Every structure is written in C-alpha cells, then in structure tokens.
C-alpha cells in the first residue's frame, strides 16, 4: 500500500475550481501534484505556485498552469509534505531541502494542508534533524556557533558536494534529539546573523492528511 499516494491524493479533494494552489515539494506532495495534473486535464481551472524548481518541473510536465508568487495577492490552499508533526500541528520541514520557498508560500496561504504517512505524527519534535537554511558567507563560523550551543550541526551534502538550495544557500541539519520549546528555538536561531530560515513551521498548518495501513484521516488544527 502506497501511503504517500493515499495521503497526497486525499488532500486534492480540498482543491476547488478557481483557486490559487501552492504546490509543495517532496515525495508525498508529488502524488498530490500528479493528481492535480489529472484533474487539470479533466477541466479543473486553477493556477499554481510552486515551492521548488523540482516542483515547477513536475507542474510543467503535467501542464498545470503556474504563476510567479508575486503575481498573486494570496494563495488559497497549499498542499505540502512534512517530516514530523507534533500534537499541536507544529512541524519540521526541509528534509528534501526546500524549506525557505516552502515557508514563504505557506505564510501567504489561507489554508495549509500537510500530507503524511501516520508514522510522522510524533509526540515531540526533534528526532528528525532540524534543517536550517544558512548563508554560504561565513557558514563555518555559523556552524561553530551552532556547535557551541550544542545543536550538533551537520552541513547538508549531496554526494561529496555541499547541497545548494533553490535560493542559492546552504543547509545545516541540527541533530537535537528532541526540542523542548520549538517557538523559543525558532526565535533563538533567527537572531543569529547568517540564519535565513528554520525548518520549524509553527502555527501554520490547518489540516494534516495522515495515511496509515487502516485509514486516511484528516486532522484539523485551526
Ligand atoms: C521539502 O524540502 C520538505 O519540506 C518536504 O516537504 C518534507 O521533507 C517531506 O518530504 P517527503 O514527503 O518526501 O517525506
């Protein structure tokens, strides 16, 4: 059973004619985008905003009409994946490397829906390494700063090369184990010069579509 497909496709039931829809990134959002492509082929009239270059490629492949984010005032609904979700609907994103664009799109969206396999619903955030988008300039200093704070940083690599985000930045993955207070940590990280954005998506999601082997559930948070 393909749980990612079940969750991704279920979320597309919330897409309505005339909407501006944010298309997320990652292997679960992939199935939502594919389904949206099918519906567009059958006549669904929507415009989409992409959260990564890869997603834009998929949208083009399936002839989904896309706009630049600056061409719209707001986005009606964004469907995206997530790496961990806690019981309050706060999450960690960026495992696939797209967090800054994803956060800009999510912050402009009236409704955000995350699509997940049930195993990603956890009690406390932090077992998944927290991705933080950082400036290449001075990144070694920044990594040492993170180490002094016991954040256990690891510079994201792709093979032997440093991973470069769609924004042209680097990613530091913080191996925290657990996060006592995600709001406090988010604030602390953003105060450090060189930190561009964190993978903590707090108070942002409206619905989580979670798929397990028994059921597909829609959890509503706000
Ligand atoms: C992209 O960088 C991420 O934020 C993804 O949305 C997140 O990592 C979930 O990805 P998967 O659905 O591939 O697990």
mmCIF file of C-alpha atoms and ligand atoms in Angstrom:
data_model
loop_
_atom_site.group_PDB
_atom_site.id
_atom_site.type_symbol
_atom_site.label_atom_id
_atom_site.label_comp_id
_atom_site.label_asym_id
_atom_site.label_seq_id
_atom_site.Cartn_x
_atom_site.Cartn_y
_atom_site.Cartn_z
ATOM 1 C CA UNK A 1 0.000 0.000 0.000
ATOM 2 C CA UNK A 2 1.413 3.390 -1.011
ATOM 3 C CA UNK A 3 0.615 5.598 1.998
ATOM 4 C CA UNK A 4 2.182 8.701 0.449
ATOM 5 C CA UNK A 5 -0.114 8.342 -2.558
ATOM 6 C CA UNK A 6 -3.194 7.841 -0.356
ATOM 7 C CA UNK A 7 -2.448 10.980 1.678
ATOM 8 C CA UNK A 8 -1.420 13.086 -1.319
ATOM 9 C CA UNK A 9 -4.475 12.212 -3.374
ATOM 10 C CA UNK A 10 -6.917 12.676 -0.473
ATOM 11 C CA UNK A 11 -5.686 16.256 0.060
ATOM 12 C CA UNK A 12 -6.586 17.142 -3.523
ATOM 13 C CA UNK A 13 -10.276 16.740 -2.571
ATOM 14 C CA UNK A 14 -9.937 20.189 -0.922
ATOM 15 C CA UNK A 15 -8.905 21.863 -4.194
ATOM 16 C CA UNK A 16 -11.751 23.801 -5.839
ATOM 17 C CA UNK A 17 -12.243 25.454 -9.207
ATOM 18 C CA UNK A 18 -10.833 28.971 -9.361
ATOM 19 C CA UNK A 19 -8.323 28.517 -6.534
ATOM 20 C CA UNK A 20 -4.707 29.613 -6.418
ATOM 21 C CA UNK A 21 -2.976 26.487 -5.125
ATOM 22 C CA UNK A 22 0.506 26.160 -3.605
ATOM 23 C CA UNK A 23 2.288 23.021 -4.738
ATOM 24 C CA UNK A 24 4.638 21.568 -2.121
ATOM 25 C CA UNK A 25 7.868 19.642 -2.550
ATOM 26 C CA UNK A 26 8.966 16.131 -1.698
ATOM 27 C CA UNK A 27 7.903 12.583 -2.309
ATOM 28 C CA UNK A 28 4.426 12.842 -0.725
ATOM 29 C CA UNK A 29 3.466 16.184 -2.284
ATOM 30 C CA UNK A 30 4.468 14.521 -5.577
ATOM 31 C CA UNK A 31 1.277 12.429 -5.531
ATOM 32 C CA UNK A 32 -0.892 15.470 -4.824
ATOM 33 C CA UNK A 33 0.691 17.274 -7.781
ATOM 34 C CA UNK A 34 0.188 14.262 -10.018
ATOM 35 C CA UNK A 35 -3.499 14.085 -9.012
ATOM 36 C CA UNK A 36 -3.899 17.824 -9.608
ATOM 37 C CA UNK A 37 -2.392 17.261 -13.062
ATOM 38 C CA UNK A 38 -5.068 14.633 -13.776
ATOM 39 C CA UNK A 39 -7.837 16.956 -12.598
ATOM 40 C CA UNK A 40 -6.496 19.854 -14.685
ATOM 41 C CA UNK A 41 -6.564 17.542 -17.691
ATOM 42 C CA UNK A 42 -10.224 16.783 -16.884
ATOM 43 C CA UNK A 43 -11.083 20.510 -16.737
ATOM 44 C CA UNK A 44 -10.218 21.806 -13.246
ATOM 45 C CA UNK A 45 -9.415 25.526 -13.550
ATOM 46 C CA UNK A 46 -6.735 26.576 -11.080
ATOM 47 C CA UNK A 47 -3.439 28.466 -11.011
ATOM 48 C CA UNK A 48 -0.494 27.138 -9.044
ATOM 49 C CA UNK A 49 2.520 28.493 -7.173
ATOM 50 C CA UNK A 50 5.499 26.148 -6.849
ATOM 51 C CA UNK A 51 7.699 25.722 -3.763
ATOM 52 C CA UNK A 52 10.787 24.435 -5.583
ATOM 53 C CA UNK A 53 12.350 24.213 -9.031
ATOM 54 C CA UNK A 54 11.703 20.471 -8.998
ATOM 55 C CA UNK A 55 8.003 21.020 -8.327
ATOM 56 C CA UNK A 56 7.883 23.559 -11.144
ATOM 57 C CA UNK A 57 9.321 20.888 -13.474
ATOM 58 C CA UNK A 58 6.597 18.453 -12.381
ATOM 59 C CA UNK A 59 3.872 21.078 -12.854
ATOM 60 C CA UNK A 60 5.141 21.843 -16.341
ATOM 61 C CA UNK A 61 5.319 18.134 -17.175
ATOM 62 C CA UNK A 62 1.643 17.699 -16.247
ATOM 63 C CA UNK A 63 0.557 21.006 -17.859
ATOM 64 C CA UNK A 64 -0.529 22.593 -14.590
ATOM 65 C CA UNK A 65 -0.743 26.365 -15.110
ATOM 66 C CA UNK A 66 1.697 28.173 -12.808
ATOM 67 C CA UNK A 67 2.226 31.757 -11.747
ATOM 68 C CA UNK A 68 5.048 33.547 -10.012
ATOM 69 C CA UNK A 69 4.237 34.182 -6.334
ATOM 70 C CA UNK A 70 4.464 37.937 -6.917
ATOM 71 C CA UNK A 71 1.629 37.730 -9.439
ATOM 72 C CA UNK A 72 -0.926 36.785 -6.765
ATOM 73 C CA UNK A 73 -2.140 38.563 -3.620
ATOM 74 C CA UNK A 74 -2.682 35.364 -1.721
ATOM 75 C CA UNK A 75 -2.722 31.625 -2.142
ATOM 76 C CA UNK A 76 -5.988 29.874 -1.281
ATOM 77 C CA UNK A 77 -4.599 26.474 -0.365
ATOM 78 C CA UNK A 78 -1.152 24.873 -0.229
ATOM 79 C CA UNK A 79 -0.570 21.131 -0.101
ATOM 80 C CA UNK A 80 2.875 20.120 1.125
ATOM 81 C CA UNK A 81 4.738 17.298 2.827
ATOM 82 C CA UNK A 82 6.346 17.466 6.272
ATOM 83 C CA UNK A 83 8.987 15.480 8.140
ATOM 84 C CA UNK A 84 7.492 15.480 11.671
ATOM 85 C CA UNK A 85 4.236 16.814 13.163
ATOM 86 C CA UNK A 86 3.536 17.202 16.894
ATOM 87 C CA UNK A 87 0.091 17.029 18.583
ATOM 88 C CA UNK A 88 -0.318 20.835 18.262
ATOM 89 C CA UNK A 89 0.212 20.712 14.500
ATOM 90 C CA UNK A 90 3.705 22.198 14.613
ATOM 91 C CA UNK A 91 6.141 20.599 12.234
ATOM 92 C CA UNK A 92 9.642 20.186 10.908
ATOM 93 C CA UNK A 93 10.089 20.590 7.164
ATOM 94 C CA UNK A 94 13.039 20.793 4.820
ATOM 95 C CA UNK A 95 14.192 17.187 4.777
ATOM 96 C CA UNK A 96 14.072 17.417 0.998
ATOM 97 C CA UNK A 97 15.889 20.755 1.008
ATOM 98 C CA UNK A 98 13.132 23.197 0.007
ATOM 99 C CA UNK A 99 12.247 24.936 3.257
ATOM 100 C CA UNK A 100 12.708 28.666 2.563
ATOM 101 C CA UNK A 101 10.495 28.772 -0.527
ATOM 102 C CA UNK A 102 8.031 26.446 1.194
ATOM 103 C CA UNK A 103 7.800 28.765 4.181
ATOM 104 C CA UNK A 104 7.251 31.851 2.024
ATOM 105 C CA UNK A 105 4.438 30.069 0.166
ATOM 106 C CA UNK A 106 2.911 28.685 3.397
ATOM 107 C CA UNK A 107 2.939 32.127 5.012
ATOM 108 C CA UNK A 108 0.970 33.571 2.059
ATOM 109 C CA UNK A 109 -1.579 30.727 2.094
ATOM 110 C CA UNK A 110 -5.037 30.985 3.623
ATOM 111 C CA UNK A 111 -5.080 27.206 4.204
ATOM 112 C CA UNK A 112 -2.124 24.859 4.562
ATOM 113 C CA UNK A 113 -2.577 21.109 4.308
ATOM 114 C CA UNK A 114 0.238 18.683 5.076
ATOM 115 C CA UNK A 115 0.207 15.182 3.659
ATOM 116 C CA UNK A 116 1.944 12.491 5.706
ATOM 117 C CA UNK A 117 2.346 8.863 6.485
ATOM 118 C CA UNK A 118 0.971 8.336 10.001
ATOM 119 C CA UNK A 119 4.452 7.446 11.360
ATOM 120 C CA UNK A 120 5.414 11.144 11.060
ATOM 121 C CA UNK A 121 2.867 12.127 13.730
ATOM 122 C CA UNK A 122 5.054 12.196 16.830
ATOM 123 C CA UNK A 123 4.792 13.409 20.444
ATOM 124 C CA UNK A 124 7.722 15.839 20.451
ATOM 125 C CA UNK A 125 9.637 17.427 17.579
ATOM 126 C CA UNK A 126 13.352 16.908 17.150
ATOM 127 C CA UNK A 127 14.172 13.273 16.439
ATOM 128 C CA UNK A 128 14.273 14.349 12.786
ATOM 129 C CA UNK A 129 17.326 16.622 12.277
ATOM 130 C CA UNK A 130 16.139 20.229 12.036
ATOM 131 C CA UNK A 131 17.129 21.808 8.688
ATOM 132 C CA UNK A 132 18.223 25.448 8.893
ATOM 133 C CA UNK A 133 18.859 27.476 5.728
ATOM 134 C CA UNK A 134 22.058 29.494 6.111
ATOM 135 C CA UNK A 135 24.165 31.949 4.143
ATOM 136 C CA UNK A 136 27.224 30.434 2.459
ATOM 137 C CA UNK A 137 29.169 33.551 3.547
ATOM 138 C CA UNK A 138 30.700 32.769 6.942
ATOM 139 C CA UNK A 139 28.997 29.407 7.224
ATOM 140 C CA UNK A 140 31.947 27.788 9.025
ATOM 141 C CA UNK A 141 31.680 30.414 11.767
ATOM 142 C CA UNK A 142 27.969 29.769 11.969
ATOM 143 C CA UNK A 143 28.457 26.002 12.230
ATOM 144 C CA UNK A 144 30.949 26.538 15.088
ATOM 145 C CA UNK A 145 28.412 28.824 16.763
ATOM 146 C CA UNK A 146 25.786 26.050 16.477
ATOM 147 C CA UNK A 147 28.250 23.541 17.927
ATOM 148 C CA UNK A 148 28.923 25.798 20.953
ATOM 149 C CA UNK A 149 25.160 25.877 21.539
ATOM 150 C CA UNK A 150 25.054 22.046 21.473
ATOM 151 C CA UNK A 151 22.933 21.995 18.320
ATOM 152 C CA UNK A 152 25.154 19.301 16.748
ATOM 153 C CA UNK A 153 25.120 20.745 13.209
ATOM 154 C CA UNK A 154 25.901 18.879 10.029
ATOM 155 C CA UNK A 155 26.355 20.721 6.745
ATOM 156 C CA UNK A 156 23.992 19.133 4.184
ATOM 157 C CA UNK A 157 25.855 17.416 1.348
ATOM 158 C CA UNK A 158 24.796 15.903 -1.956
ATOM 159 C CA UNK A 159 27.399 13.255 -2.671
ATOM 160 C CA UNK A 160 30.719 14.957 -1.989
ATOM 161 C CA UNK A 161 29.432 18.457 -2.729
ATOM 162 C CA UNK A 162 27.742 20.916 -0.398
ATOM 163 C CA UNK A 163 23.988 20.905 -1.066
ATOM 164 C CA UNK A 164 22.802 24.199 -2.579
ATOM 165 C CA UNK A 165 19.172 25.233 -2.057
ATOM 166 C CA UNK A 166 16.961 26.759 -4.755
ATOM 167 C CA UNK A 167 17.708 30.115 -3.111
ATOM 168 C CA UNK A 168 21.467 29.533 -3.566
ATOM 169 C CA UNK A 169 22.113 28.908 0.149
ATOM 170 C CA UNK A 170 23.421 26.070 2.333
ATOM 171 C CA UNK A 171 21.570 23.907 4.853
ATOM 172 C CA UNK A 172 22.703 22.934 8.338
ATOM 173 C CA UNK A 173 20.905 19.922 9.829
ATOM 174 C CA UNK A 174 20.755 20.203 13.617
ATOM 175 C CA UNK A 175 20.779 16.849 15.410
ATOM 176 C CA UNK A 176 18.855 17.862 18.507
ATOM 177 C CA UNK A 177 17.177 14.605 19.565
ATOM 178 C CA UNK A 178 14.188 16.495 20.941
ATOM 179 C CA UNK A 179 13.069 20.123 21.001
ATOM 180 C CA UNK A 180 11.805 21.316 24.371
ATOM 181 C CA UNK A 181 10.292 24.587 23.104
ATOM 182 C CA UNK A 182 10.117 24.949 19.288
ATOM 183 C CA UNK A 183 8.978 28.609 19.490
ATOM 184 C CA UNK A 184 11.932 29.580 21.683
ATOM 185 C CA UNK A 185 14.392 27.666 19.487
ATOM 186 C CA UNK A 186 12.996 29.246 16.320
ATOM 187 C CA UNK A 187 13.444 32.721 17.828
ATOM 188 C CA UNK A 188 16.968 31.976 19.060
ATOM 189 C CA UNK A 189 18.072 30.632 15.691
ATOM 190 C CA UNK A 190 16.665 33.582 13.751
ATOM 191 C CA UNK A 191 18.596 36.034 15.912
ATOM 192 C CA UNK A 192 21.916 34.608 14.697
ATOM 193 C CA UNK A 193 23.279 36.507 11.677
ATOM 194 C CA UNK A 194 23.606 34.157 8.720
ATOM 195 C CA UNK A 195 20.495 32.143 9.609
ATOM 196 C CA UNK A 196 17.950 32.742 6.850
ATOM 197 C CA UNK A 197 15.112 30.453 7.894
ATOM 198 C CA UNK A 198 14.444 27.410 10.018
ATOM 199 C CA UNK A 199 12.550 24.225 9.191
ATOM 200 C CA UNK A 200 10.226 24.838 12.168
ATOM 201 C CA UNK A 201 6.750 25.502 10.753
ATOM 202 C CA UNK A 202 4.832 26.682 13.788
ATOM 203 C CA UNK A 203 1.120 27.573 13.983
ATOM 204 C CA UNK A 204 0.929 27.251 10.209
ATOM 205 C CA UNK A 205 -0.958 24.120 9.298
ATOM 206 C CA UNK A 206 -4.745 23.937 9.097
ATOM 207 C CA UNK A 207 -5.186 20.290 8.204
ATOM 208 C CA UNK A 208 -2.988 17.208 8.210
ATOM 209 C CA UNK A 209 -3.976 14.323 5.960
ATOM 210 C CA UNK A 210 -2.454 11.225 7.502
ATOM 211 C CA UNK A 211 -2.419 7.790 5.900
ATOM 212 C CA UNK A 212 -1.882 4.504 7.710
ATOM 213 C CA UNK A 213 -2.496 0.938 6.575
ATOM 214 C CA UNK A 214 -6.027 1.061 8.090
ATOM 215 C CA UNK A 215 -7.275 4.538 7.214
ATOM 216 C CA UNK A 216 -6.764 8.001 5.784
ATOM 217 C CA UNK A 217 -7.583 10.637 8.395
ATOM 218 C CA UNK A 218 -7.959 14.398 8.145
ATOM 219 C CA UNK A 219 -6.857 16.146 11.350
ATOM 220 C CA UNK A 220 -7.978 19.770 11.681
ATOM 221 C CA UNK A 221 -5.831 22.159 13.717
ATOM 222 C CA UNK A 222 -7.075 25.671 13.074
HETATM 223 C C1 LIG B 1 10.955 19.526 1.198
HETATM 224 O O1 LIG B 1 12.149 20.073 1.469
HETATM 225 C C2 LIG B 1 10.371 19.133 2.506
HETATM 226 O O2 LIG B 1 9.967 20.155 3.348
HETATM 227 C C3 LIG B 1 9.349 18.074 2.364
HETATM 228 O O3 LIG B 1 8.098 18.641 2.245
HETATM 229 C C4 LIG B 1 9.422 17.202 3.555
HETATM 230 O O4 LIG B 1 10.786 16.908 3.741
HETATM 231 C C5 LIG B 1 8.630 15.930 3.393
HETATM 232 O O5 LIG B 1 9.125 15.213 2.310
HETATM 233 P P1 LIG B 1 8.646 13.747 1.952
HETATM 234 O O6 LIG B 1 7.197 13.830 1.674
HETATM 235 O O7 LIG B 1 9.470 13.390 0.762
HETATM 236 O O8 LIG B 1 8.943 12.871 3.138
#
